[in-house]
Tab-separated table of C-alpha atoms in Angstrom:
chain	number	residue	atom	x	y	z
Z	1006	MET	CA	-8.546	-14.716	-50.621
Z	1007	GLU	CA	-6.667	-15.841	-47.540
Z	1008	ASN	CA	-7.378	-19.481	-48.428
Z	1009	VAL	CA	-5.858	-18.895	-51.871
Z	1010	ARG	CA	-2.694	-17.402	-50.371
Z	1011	LYS	CA	-2.469	-20.257	-47.867
Z	1012	LYS	CA	-2.801	-22.880	-50.602
Z	1013	ALA	CA	-0.246	-21.126	-52.803
Z	1014	LYS	CA	2.207	-21.001	-49.900
Z	1015	GLU	CA	1.679	-24.693	-49.145
Z	1016	LEU	CA	2.341	-25.654	-52.761
Z	1017	LEU	CA	5.599	-23.686	-52.861
Z	1018	GLU	CA	6.789	-24.913	-49.469
Z	1019	ALA	CA	6.158	-28.520	-50.466
Z	1020	LYS	CA	7.864	-27.842	-53.811
Z	1021	THR	CA	4.763	-29.193	-55.544
Z	1022	VAL	CA	5.052	-26.218	-57.884
Z	1023	ASN	CA	7.923	-23.925	-58.794
Z	1024	VAL	CA	5.907	-20.776	-59.427
Z	1025	VAL	CA	2.484	-19.354	-58.651
Z	1026	ILE	CA	1.032	-17.037	-61.288
Z	1027	GLY	CA	-1.511	-14.585	-59.930
Z	1028	TYR	CA	-2.561	-10.972	-59.515
Z	1029	GLY	CA	-0.766	-8.292	-57.498
Z	1030	GLU	CA	-1.112	-4.591	-56.857
Z	1031	GLY	CA	0.072	-2.370	-59.709
Z	1032	SER	CA	0.162	1.393	-60.184
Z	1033	ASP	CA	-2.802	3.783	-60.536
Z	1034	ASN	CA	-5.097	1.353	-58.697
Z	1035	LEU	CA	-4.562	-1.281	-61.372
Z	1036	THR	CA	-3.471	-4.868	-60.926
Z	1037	ARG	CA	-0.538	-6.632	-62.564
Z	1038	PRO	CA	0.505	-10.249	-63.072
Z	1039	VAL	CA	2.928	-11.582	-60.470
Z	1040	PHE	CA	5.108	-14.682	-60.554
Z	1041	ILE	CA	5.671	-15.884	-56.999
Z	1042	ARG	CA	8.538	-18.321	-56.480
Z	1043	LYS	CA	9.105	-17.976	-52.714
Z	1044	PRO	CA	6.521	-19.013	-50.084
Z	1045	GLU	CA	6.995	-15.836	-48.061
Z	1046	LEU	CA	5.959	-13.704	-51.035
Z	1047	THR	CA	2.487	-15.234	-51.430
Z	1048	SER	CA	1.136	-12.369	-49.297
Z	1049	GLN	CA	1.448	-10.264	-52.473
Z	1050	LEU	CA	-1.401	-12.194	-54.107
Z	1051	ILE	CA	-4.719	-10.367	-54.402
Z	1052	TYR	CA	-8.055	-10.966	-56.054
Z	1053	ASP	CA	-10.917	-8.498	-56.508
Z	1054	GLU	CA	-13.088	-6.999	-59.258
Z	1055	ARG	CA	-10.030	-5.353	-60.844
Z	1056	CYS	CA	-8.437	-8.732	-61.594
Z	1057	VAL	CA	-9.689	-9.266	-65.125
Z	1058	GLN	CA	-6.517	-10.049	-67.087
Z	1059	ASN	CA	-6.498	-13.543	-68.572
Z	1060	LEU	CA	-3.394	-15.012	-66.954
Z	1061	ALA	CA	-3.584	-18.192	-69.053
Z	1062	PHE	CA	-1.746	-16.172	-71.719
Z	1063	PHE	CA	1.494	-16.566	-69.724
Z	1064	LEU	CA	1.369	-20.355	-69.566
Z	1065	MET	CA	2.347	-20.583	-73.235
Z	1066	LYS	CA	5.388	-18.367	-72.816
Z	1067	HIS	CA	8.795	-20.010	-73.213
Z	1068	GLU	CA	10.178	-18.295	-70.115
Z	1069	VAL	CA	7.283	-19.406	-67.908
Z	1070	LYS	CA	7.317	-22.998	-69.156
Z	1071	HIS	CA	10.979	-23.203	-68.188
Z	1072	MET	CA	10.258	-22.080	-64.622
Z	1073	GLY	CA	8.827	-25.543	-64.007
Z	1074	LYS	CA	5.439	-26.702	-62.774
Z	1075	ALA	CA	3.090	-23.752	-62.236
Z	1076	ALA	CA	0.044	-23.041	-60.114
Z	1077	ILE	CA	-2.239	-20.353	-61.496
Z	1078	ILE	CA	-4.958	-18.224	-59.916
Z	1079	ALA	CA	-7.889	-18.988	-62.190
Z	1080	PRO	CA	-11.243	-17.230	-62.408
Z	1081	LEU	CA	-13.678	-18.771	-64.907
Z	1082	PRO	CA	-12.164	-17.338	-68.157
Z	1083	VAL	CA	-8.707	-18.568	-67.127
Z	1084	MET	CA	-10.055	-22.044	-66.341
Z	1085	ARG	CA	-11.713	-22.209	-69.761
Z	1086	SER	CA	-8.601	-20.938	-71.536
Z	1087	ILE	CA	-6.453	-23.593	-69.871
Z	1088	LEU	CA	-8.786	-26.387	-70.978
Z	1089	GLN	CA	-8.975	-24.991	-74.511
Z	1090	VAL	CA	-5.242	-24.668	-75.115
Z	1091	THR	CA	-4.693	-28.085	-73.510
Z	1092	SER	CA	-7.131	-29.570	-76.035
Z	1093	GLU	CA	-4.915	-27.968	-78.697
Z	1094	CYS	CA	-1.836	-29.745	-77.312
Z	1095	GLN	CA	-0.218	-26.552	-76.027
Z	1096	LEU	CA	-0.230	-27.485	-72.319
Z	1097	LYS	CA	0.033	-30.693	-70.317
Z	1098	GLU	CA	-2.169	-31.336	-67.310
Z	1099	GLU	CA	0.704	-32.625	-65.192
Z	1100	ASN	CA	2.504	-29.272	-65.474
Z	1101	ILE	CA	-0.309	-27.126	-64.034
Z	1102	VAL	CA	-2.175	-26.754	-60.759
Z	1103	VAL	CA	-5.402	-24.777	-61.177
Z	1104	LEU	CA	-6.283	-22.641	-58.132
Z	1105	GLY	CA	-9.845	-21.729	-59.005
Z	1106	VAL	CA	-11.428	-18.613	-57.536
Z	1107	ASP	CA	-15.052	-17.546	-57.570
Z	1108	GLU	CA	-16.326	-13.944	-57.753
Z	1109	LYS	CA	-15.915	-13.576	-53.975
Z	1110	ALA	CA	-12.266	-14.700	-54.129
Z	1111	ASN	CA	-13.023	-18.042	-52.485
Z	1112	LEU	CA	-10.702	-20.914	-53.339
Z	1113	ILE	CA	-12.063	-23.731	-55.502
Z	1114	GLU	CA	-9.779	-26.745	-55.201
Z	1115	PHE	CA	-9.370	-29.039	-58.200
Z	1116	ASN	CA	-7.580	-32.375	-58.169
Z	1117	ASN	CA	-7.412	-32.595	-61.949
Z	1118	PHE	CA	-8.798	-31.140	-65.176
Z	1119	ALA	CA	-11.834	-33.412	-64.930
Z	1120	ASP	CA	-12.796	-31.480	-61.771
Z	1121	VAL	CA	-12.359	-28.203	-63.662
Z	1122	GLU	CA	-14.655	-29.503	-66.413
Z	1123	LYS	CA	-17.313	-30.457	-63.842
Z	1124	TYR	CA	-17.183	-27.007	-62.285
Z	1125	ILE	CA	-17.479	-25.264	-65.654
Z	1126	ALA	CA	-20.457	-27.497	-66.529
Z	1127	SER	CA	-22.180	-26.311	-63.334
Z	1128	VAL	CA	-22.028	-22.569	-64.082
Z	1129	THR	CA	-23.632	-20.367	-66.715
Z	1130	LEU	CA	-21.397	-19.601	-69.671
Z	1131	ASP	CA	-22.677	-16.497	-71.335
Z	1132	ILE	CA	-21.525	-13.312	-72.991
Z	1133	PRO	CA	-21.667	-10.290	-70.626
Z	1134	THR	CA	-24.946	-8.336	-70.772
Z	1135	LYS	CA	-23.297	-5.133	-72.001
Z	1136	GLU	CA	-21.707	-6.878	-74.956
Z	1137	LYS	CA	-24.845	-8.904	-75.629
Z	1138	ASP	CA	-26.868	-5.672	-75.920
Z	1139	ALA	CA	-24.239	-4.160	-78.252
Z	1140	MET	CA	-24.366	-7.252	-80.455
Z	1141	ALA	CA	-28.159	-7.136	-80.598
Z	1142	LYS	CA	-27.966	-3.520	-81.816
Z	1143	ILE	CA	-25.512	-4.457	-84.557
Z	1144	GLU	CA	-27.515	-7.498	-85.634
Z	1145	ALA	CA	-30.638	-5.334	-85.912
Z	1146	MET	CA	-28.869	-3.207	-88.545
Z	1147	SER	CA	-29.232	-3.787	-92.254
Z	1148	THR	CA	-26.311	-5.395	-94.097
Z	1149	GLU	CA	-25.240	-1.975	-95.399
Z	1150	GLU	CA	-25.422	-0.422	-91.927
Z	1151	ARG	CA	-23.371	-3.223	-90.383
Z	1152	TRP	CA	-20.721	-2.883	-93.078
Z	1153	ALA	CA	-20.559	0.876	-92.474
Z	1154	TYR	CA	-20.357	0.334	-88.706
Z	1155	TRP	CA	-17.442	-2.086	-88.855
Z	1156	THR	CA	-15.654	-0.187	-91.612
Z	1157	ASN	CA	-15.769	2.910	-89.419
Z	1158	GLU	CA	-14.696	1.087	-86.240
Z	1159	LEU	CA	-11.862	-0.872	-87.827
Z	1160	SER	CA	-10.573	2.137	-89.768
Z	1161	ARG	CA	-9.212	3.403	-86.426
Z	1162	CYS	CA	-6.993	0.328	-86.021
Z	1163	VAL	CA	-3.254	1.067	-86.212
Z	1164	LYS	CA	-2.297	-2.638	-86.340
Z	1165	CYS	CA	-0.380	-2.591	-83.089
Z	1166	TYR	CA	-1.540	-6.197	-82.597
Z	1167	ALA	CA	-2.167	-5.658	-78.863
Z	1168	CYS	CA	-5.296	-7.794	-79.287
Z	1169	ARG	CA	-3.203	-10.670	-80.597
Z	1170	SER	CA	-0.575	-10.254	-77.881
Z	1171	ALA	CA	-3.170	-10.379	-75.088
Z	1172	CYS	CA	-5.151	-13.377	-76.353
Z	1173	PRO	CA	-4.278	-16.813	-74.873
Z	1174	MET	CA	-5.453	-18.422	-78.125
Z	1175	CYS	CA	-3.018	-16.420	-80.290
Z	1176	TYR	CA	0.047	-18.466	-79.400
Z	1177	CYS	CA	1.549	-19.078	-82.860
Z	1178	LEU	CA	5.258	-18.286	-82.942
Z	1179	ARG	CA	4.752	-16.630	-86.305
Z	1180	CYS	CA	1.386	-15.106	-87.156
Z	1181	GLN	CA	-0.058	-15.226	-90.648
Z	1182	VAL	CA	0.067	-11.421	-90.795
Z	1183	GLU	CA	3.861	-11.646	-90.648
Z	1184	ALA	CA	4.161	-14.033	-93.587
Z	1185	ASN	CA	5.355	-12.323	-96.756
Z	1186	GLN	CA	6.090	-15.250	-99.075
Z	1187	PRO	CA	3.271	-15.132	-100.050
Z	1188	GLN	CA	1.823	-12.101	-98.311
Z	1189	TRP	CA	-1.729	-12.891	-97.238
Z	1190	ILE	CA	-2.577	-9.740	-95.282
Z	1191	ILE	CA	-1.773	-6.130	-96.188
Z	1192	PRO	CA	0.712	-5.035	-93.461
Z	1193	GLU	CA	-0.218	-1.355	-93.537
Z	1194	ALA	CA	-3.069	0.066	-91.457
Z	1195	THR	CA	-5.427	0.600	-94.390
Z	1196	PRO	CA	-9.218	0.107	-94.461
Z	1197	MET	CA	-8.917	-3.129	-96.452
Z	1198	GLY	CA	-5.855	-4.375	-94.547
Z	1199	ASN	CA	-7.561	-3.739	-91.197
Z	1200	MET	CA	-10.715	-5.533	-92.303
Z	1201	GLU	CA	-8.681	-8.516	-93.538
Z	1202	TRP	CA	-6.748	-8.753	-90.268
Z	1203	HIS	CA	-9.731	-8.606	-87.934
Z	1204	LEU	CA	-11.922	-10.952	-89.966
Z	1205	MET	CA	-9.064	-13.439	-90.251
Z	1206	ARG	CA	-8.452	-13.285	-86.510
Z	1207	ALA	CA	-12.166	-13.745	-85.757
Z	1208	MET	CA	-12.271	-16.818	-87.999
Z	1209	HIS	CA	-9.167	-18.267	-86.339
Z	1210	LEU	CA	-10.935	-17.906	-82.981
Z	1211	ALA	CA	-14.208	-19.514	-84.100
Z	1212	GLY	CA	-14.901	-22.369	-81.687
Z	1213	ARG	CA	-11.912	-21.296	-79.572
Z	1214	CYS	CA	-12.855	-17.917	-78.045
Z	1215	VAL	CA	-13.784	-18.172	-74.333
Z	1216	ASN	CA	-15.249	-14.618	-74.338
Z	1217	CYS	CA	-12.810	-13.239	-71.771
Z	1218	GLY	CA	-12.748	-9.837	-73.507
Z	1219	GLU	CA	-8.972	-9.503	-73.209
Z	1220	CYS	CA	-8.588	-8.360	-76.842
Z	1221	ALA	CA	-10.922	-5.372	-76.393
Z	1222	ARG	CA	-9.346	-4.397	-73.055
Z	1223	ALA	CA	-5.901	-4.440	-74.652
Z	1224	CYS	CA	-6.928	-2.267	-77.613
Z	1225	PRO	CA	-5.492	1.241	-77.074
Z	1226	LEU	CA	-8.245	2.708	-79.262
Z	1227	SER	CA	-11.140	0.927	-77.515
Z	1228	ILE	CA	-12.355	-0.765	-80.704
Z	1229	PRO	CA	-14.975	-3.381	-79.696
Z	1230	ILE	CA	-13.198	-6.182	-81.526
Z	1231	ASN	CA	-14.373	-8.698	-78.940
Z	1232	LEU	CA	-17.842	-8.457	-80.501
Z	1233	LEU	CA	-16.484	-10.122	-83.648
Z	1234	THR	CA	-15.241	-13.163	-81.757
Z	1235	TYR	CA	-18.317	-13.205	-79.511
Z	1236	LYS	CA	-20.391	-13.506	-82.684
Z	1237	THR	CA	-18.453	-16.622	-83.617
Z	1238	VAL	CA	-19.095	-17.995	-80.101
Z	1239	ASN	CA	-22.846	-17.744	-80.692
Z	1240	THR	CA	-22.627	-19.119	-84.248
Z	1241	VAL	CA	-20.612	-22.176	-83.187
Z	1242	LYS	CA	-22.873	-22.796	-80.202
Z	1243	ASP	CA	-26.084	-22.489	-82.240
Z	1244	ASN	CA	-24.918	-24.599	-85.169
Z	1245	PHE	CA	-22.665	-27.172	-83.539
Z	1246	GLY	CA	-23.635	-27.129	-79.853
Z	1247	VAL	CA	-20.035	-26.480	-78.833
Z	1248	MET	CA	-18.638	-24.025	-76.291
Z	1249	ALA	CA	-14.885	-23.458	-76.180
Z	1250	GLY	CA	-13.010	-24.191	-72.983
Z	1251	THR	CA	-15.363	-26.824	-71.587
Z	1252	SER	CA	-13.140	-29.870	-72.116
Z	1253	HIS	CA	-9.406	-30.471	-72.229
Z	1254	SER	CA	-9.884	-33.093	-74.941
Z	1255	MET	CA	-12.444	-31.479	-77.259
Z	1256	GLU	CA	-12.015	-31.571	-81.029
Z	1257	SER	CA	-11.539	-28.427	-83.083
Z	1258	VAL	CA	-14.836	-27.274	-84.570
Z	1259	LEU	CA	-13.341	-25.981	-87.810
Z	1260	SER	CA	-11.216	-29.060	-88.477
Z	1261	SER	CA	-13.750	-31.724	-87.484
Z	1262	TYR	CA	-16.551	-33.025	-89.680
Z	1263	LYS	CA	-19.706	-34.941	-88.833
Z	1264	VAL	CA	-22.283	-36.053	-91.394
Z	1265	ASP	CA	-25.089	-34.485	-89.345
Z	1266	ASP	CA	-23.441	-31.049	-89.127
Z	1267	LYS	CA	-25.839	-28.248	-89.959
Z	1268	GLU	CA	-25.233	-26.278	-93.124
Z	1269	THR	CA	-27.767	-23.531	-92.497
Z	1270	PHE	CA	-24.995	-21.045	-91.795
Z	1271	ILE	CA	-23.738	-21.351	-95.405
Z	1272	ARG	CA	-25.306	-18.611	-97.498
């Protein structure tokens, strides 16, 4: 971690960047995002197993963009998120310095996004074992059992939209759930309204989810909503051979068409 702090300090001292976005100590043994703008404050930066928040979320914020060029402490999910939103024209490479970190908090230096892509291509991109086992259990259920499972889980949703607020891919200034002319989604927390919201969100993340799990961590009711988007990750990978967050110039899966696209998923 010391190499990360040293690099962050160098970037600020040289005025290469205006802010370093990273992790700092919070309360109750939790971490919090920090925005370091002075070289002498880089000692506040930490990185350990508690640092799981997807900091890429902040790069799309109006206030952060207006701070100027940013360096960001980036474990694998953050790297992938940055490439994905850049491919969607939400970020520009020249405005970001990616300070990659591995699981042992070692600095991975990147000169450009092409270097980030090479690194991501060299590691295994997979859904965590715990979630993979949970998905296998659900997929082993009958159609009726799966419907009952998700109806029960999603009935607990109070539509606080914490999942949307935590997701780097949910950057729309106005979400479809807030549109009322016409009104597409029932605004109340009802069984049907909840199902509509979560299925719509999962579809909007198809081919875009980098399986960081931020949505499930943000949910105050611990609903495993990340399993819905993880399912789309597998479907897109199996049918189109695409993994989100592997290129900063990739095309959108749901808005691109190729004559040799499989249609086996249509039932």
